Short mmCIF file of C-alpha atoms in Angstrom, two decimals:
data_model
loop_
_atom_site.label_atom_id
_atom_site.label_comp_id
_atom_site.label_asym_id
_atom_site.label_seq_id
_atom_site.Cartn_x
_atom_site.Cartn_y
_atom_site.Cartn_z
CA UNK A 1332 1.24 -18.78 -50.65
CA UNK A 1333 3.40 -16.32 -51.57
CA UNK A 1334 4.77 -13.48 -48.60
CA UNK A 1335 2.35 -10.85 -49.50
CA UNK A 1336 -0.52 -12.60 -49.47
CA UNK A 1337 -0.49 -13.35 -45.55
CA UNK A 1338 0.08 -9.32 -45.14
CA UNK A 1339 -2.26 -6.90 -44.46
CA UNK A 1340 -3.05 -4.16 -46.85
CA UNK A 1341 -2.73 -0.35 -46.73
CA UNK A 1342 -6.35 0.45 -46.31
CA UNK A 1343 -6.69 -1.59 -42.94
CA UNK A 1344 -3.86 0.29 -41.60
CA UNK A 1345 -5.93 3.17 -41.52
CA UNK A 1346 -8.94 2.03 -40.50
CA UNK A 1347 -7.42 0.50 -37.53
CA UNK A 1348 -5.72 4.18 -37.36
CA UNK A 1349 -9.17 5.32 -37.33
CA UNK A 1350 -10.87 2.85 -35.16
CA UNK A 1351 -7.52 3.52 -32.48
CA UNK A 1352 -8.14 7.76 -32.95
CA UNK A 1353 -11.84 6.67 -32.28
CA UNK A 1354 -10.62 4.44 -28.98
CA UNK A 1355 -8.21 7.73 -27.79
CA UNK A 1356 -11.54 9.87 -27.37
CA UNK A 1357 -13.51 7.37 -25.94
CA UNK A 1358 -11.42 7.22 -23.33
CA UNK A 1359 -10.98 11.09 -22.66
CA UNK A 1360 -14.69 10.92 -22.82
CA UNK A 1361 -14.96 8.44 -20.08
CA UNK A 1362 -12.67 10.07 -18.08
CA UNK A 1363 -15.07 13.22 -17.61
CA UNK A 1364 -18.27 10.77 -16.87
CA UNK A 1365 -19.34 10.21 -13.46
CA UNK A 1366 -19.81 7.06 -13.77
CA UNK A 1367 -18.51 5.71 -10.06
CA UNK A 1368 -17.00 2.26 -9.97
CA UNK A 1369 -17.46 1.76 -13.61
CA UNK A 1370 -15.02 3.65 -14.31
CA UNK A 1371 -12.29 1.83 -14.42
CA UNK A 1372 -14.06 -0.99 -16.10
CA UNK A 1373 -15.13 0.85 -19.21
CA UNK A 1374 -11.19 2.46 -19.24
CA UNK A 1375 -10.15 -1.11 -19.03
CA UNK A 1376 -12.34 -2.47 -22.05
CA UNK A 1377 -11.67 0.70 -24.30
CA UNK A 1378 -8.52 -0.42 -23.35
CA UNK A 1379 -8.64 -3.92 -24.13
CA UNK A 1380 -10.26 -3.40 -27.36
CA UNK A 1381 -7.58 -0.76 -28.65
CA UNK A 1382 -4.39 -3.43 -27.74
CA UNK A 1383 -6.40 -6.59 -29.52
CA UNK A 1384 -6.36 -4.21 -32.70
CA UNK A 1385 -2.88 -3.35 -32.13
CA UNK A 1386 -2.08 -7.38 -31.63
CA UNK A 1387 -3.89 -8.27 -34.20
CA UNK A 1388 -3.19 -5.86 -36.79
CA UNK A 1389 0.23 -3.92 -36.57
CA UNK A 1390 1.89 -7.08 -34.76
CA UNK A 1391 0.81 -9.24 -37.63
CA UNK A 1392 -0.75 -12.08 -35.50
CA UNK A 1393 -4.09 -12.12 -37.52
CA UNK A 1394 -1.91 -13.99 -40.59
CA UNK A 1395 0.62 -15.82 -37.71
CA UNK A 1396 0.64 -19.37 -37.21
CA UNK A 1397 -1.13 -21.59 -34.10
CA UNK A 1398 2.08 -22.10 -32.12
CA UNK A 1399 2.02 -17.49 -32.04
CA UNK A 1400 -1.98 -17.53 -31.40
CA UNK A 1401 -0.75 -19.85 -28.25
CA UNK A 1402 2.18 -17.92 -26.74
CA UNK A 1403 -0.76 -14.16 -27.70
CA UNK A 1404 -3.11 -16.56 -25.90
CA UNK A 1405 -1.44 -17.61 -22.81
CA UNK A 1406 -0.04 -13.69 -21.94
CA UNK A 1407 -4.24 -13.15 -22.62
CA UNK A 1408 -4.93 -15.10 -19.90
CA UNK A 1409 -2.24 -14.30 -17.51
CA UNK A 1410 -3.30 -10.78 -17.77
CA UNK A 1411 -6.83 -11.51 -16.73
CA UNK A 1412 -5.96 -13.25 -14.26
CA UNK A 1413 -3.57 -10.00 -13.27
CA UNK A 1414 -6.75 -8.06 -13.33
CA UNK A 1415 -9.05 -9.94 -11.73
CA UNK A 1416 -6.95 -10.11 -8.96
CA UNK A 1417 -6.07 -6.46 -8.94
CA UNK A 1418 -10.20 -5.82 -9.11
CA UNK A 1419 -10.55 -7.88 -6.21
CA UNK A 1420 -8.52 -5.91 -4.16
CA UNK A 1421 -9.89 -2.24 -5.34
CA UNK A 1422 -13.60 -3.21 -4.76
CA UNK A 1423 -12.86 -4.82 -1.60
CA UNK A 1424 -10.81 -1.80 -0.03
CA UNK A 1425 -14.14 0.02 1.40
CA UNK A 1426 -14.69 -3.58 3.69
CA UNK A 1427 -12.67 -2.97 6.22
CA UNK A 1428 -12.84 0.20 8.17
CA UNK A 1429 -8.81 2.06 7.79
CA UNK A 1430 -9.36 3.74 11.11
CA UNK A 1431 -11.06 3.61 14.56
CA UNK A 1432 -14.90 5.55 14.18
CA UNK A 1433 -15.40 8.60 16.49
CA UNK A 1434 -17.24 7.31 18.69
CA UNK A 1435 -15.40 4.08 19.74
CA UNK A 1436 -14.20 3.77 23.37
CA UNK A 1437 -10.46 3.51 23.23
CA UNK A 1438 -8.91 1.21 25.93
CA UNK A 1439 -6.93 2.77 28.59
CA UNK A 1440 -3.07 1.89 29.08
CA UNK A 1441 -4.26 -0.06 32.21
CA UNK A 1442 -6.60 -2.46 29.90
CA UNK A 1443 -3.97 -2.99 27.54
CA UNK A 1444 -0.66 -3.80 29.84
CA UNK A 1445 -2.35 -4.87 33.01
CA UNK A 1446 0.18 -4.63 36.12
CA UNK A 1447 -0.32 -3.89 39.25
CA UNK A 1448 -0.41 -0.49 40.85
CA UNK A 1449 3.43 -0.36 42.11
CA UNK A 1450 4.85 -2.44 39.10
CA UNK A 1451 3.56 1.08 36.66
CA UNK A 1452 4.95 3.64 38.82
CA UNK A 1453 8.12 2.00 39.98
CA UNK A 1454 10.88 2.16 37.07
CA UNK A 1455 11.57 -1.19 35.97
CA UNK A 1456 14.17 -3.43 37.75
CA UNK A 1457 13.48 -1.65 41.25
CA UNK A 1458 11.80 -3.14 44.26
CA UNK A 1459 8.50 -1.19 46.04
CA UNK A 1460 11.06 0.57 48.75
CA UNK A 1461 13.88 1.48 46.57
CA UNK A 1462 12.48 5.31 47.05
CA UNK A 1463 12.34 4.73 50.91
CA UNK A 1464 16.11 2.87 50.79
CA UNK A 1465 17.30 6.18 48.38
CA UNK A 1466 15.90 8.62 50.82
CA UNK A 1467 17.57 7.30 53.84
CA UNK A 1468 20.85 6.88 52.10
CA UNK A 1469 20.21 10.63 51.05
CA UNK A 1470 19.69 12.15 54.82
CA UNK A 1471 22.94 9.82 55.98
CA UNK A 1472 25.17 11.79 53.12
CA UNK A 1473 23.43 14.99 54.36
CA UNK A 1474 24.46 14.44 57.97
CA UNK A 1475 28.06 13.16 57.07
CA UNK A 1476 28.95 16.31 54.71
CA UNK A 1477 27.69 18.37 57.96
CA UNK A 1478 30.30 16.28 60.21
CA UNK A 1479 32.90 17.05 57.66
CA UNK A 1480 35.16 20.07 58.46
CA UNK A 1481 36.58 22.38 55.90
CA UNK A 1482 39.74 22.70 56.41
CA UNK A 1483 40.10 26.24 55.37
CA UNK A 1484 37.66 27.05 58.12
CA UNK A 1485 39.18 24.33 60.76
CA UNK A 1486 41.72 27.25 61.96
CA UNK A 1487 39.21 30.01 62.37
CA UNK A 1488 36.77 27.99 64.63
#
């Protein structure tokens, strides 16, 4: 078998062209198609469809031997396992709710850290009469700057 036998010709270059032209507006239809979850899906085949031709075609595999149809194979099924696991997680997202509704009864800070009625108004590392102990040590500074003299005013008095 001589080397341009196992080549493609001319004239499936172009219709691949074609068939990859008629892949490009499929997809730019698709895009403007409501069609919800789906999507992505059909994006995905058109998608699919327009790389196997590609693979197949321009990267000469159609005409390769077994050990190349292997190593196309195996990055085949790596990527669906890729996407299956990436279309797991974008049709599960709606599950689980990404806030708190309206209407739910938030808990208070009293339900969440429960202490007792001194421990959240005291700052932390005092005891319960710390205020009492700073107010009495307050008045007895009070009535010792009152015993003080000036001495500026010691020699008019």
């Amino acid at each position: 078998m001589s080397n341009a036998d196992e080549h493609t010709g001319l004239g499936a270059y172009f219709l691949v062209y074609a068939l990859l032209m008629v892949g490009l507006l499929a997809t730019v239809a698709v895009a403007f198609v409501p069609l919800g979850n789906w999507n992505l899906v059909v994006a995905l085949t058109i998608a699919f469809t327009k790389a196997i031709l590609v693979v197949l075609i321009f990267m000469h595999v159609l005409n390769s031997p077994r050990l190349t149809w292997i190593a196309v194979s195996a990055g085949l099924i790596w990527l669906a396992i890729m996407l299956s696991l990436m279309m797991a997680d974008y049709l599960t997202r709606s599950w689980l709710p990404t806030r708190a509704p309206a209407d739910m009864a938030l808990p208070t800070y009293r339900e969440l850290v429960p202490l007792s009625e001194n421990a959240v108004h005291a700052p932390h590392g005092h005891d319960e009469h710390a205020e009492e102990k700073d107010g009495a040590a307050a008045h007895a500074d009070e009535a010792h700057e009152e015993a003080v003299v000036d001495p500026a005013n010691a020699d008019e008095e």
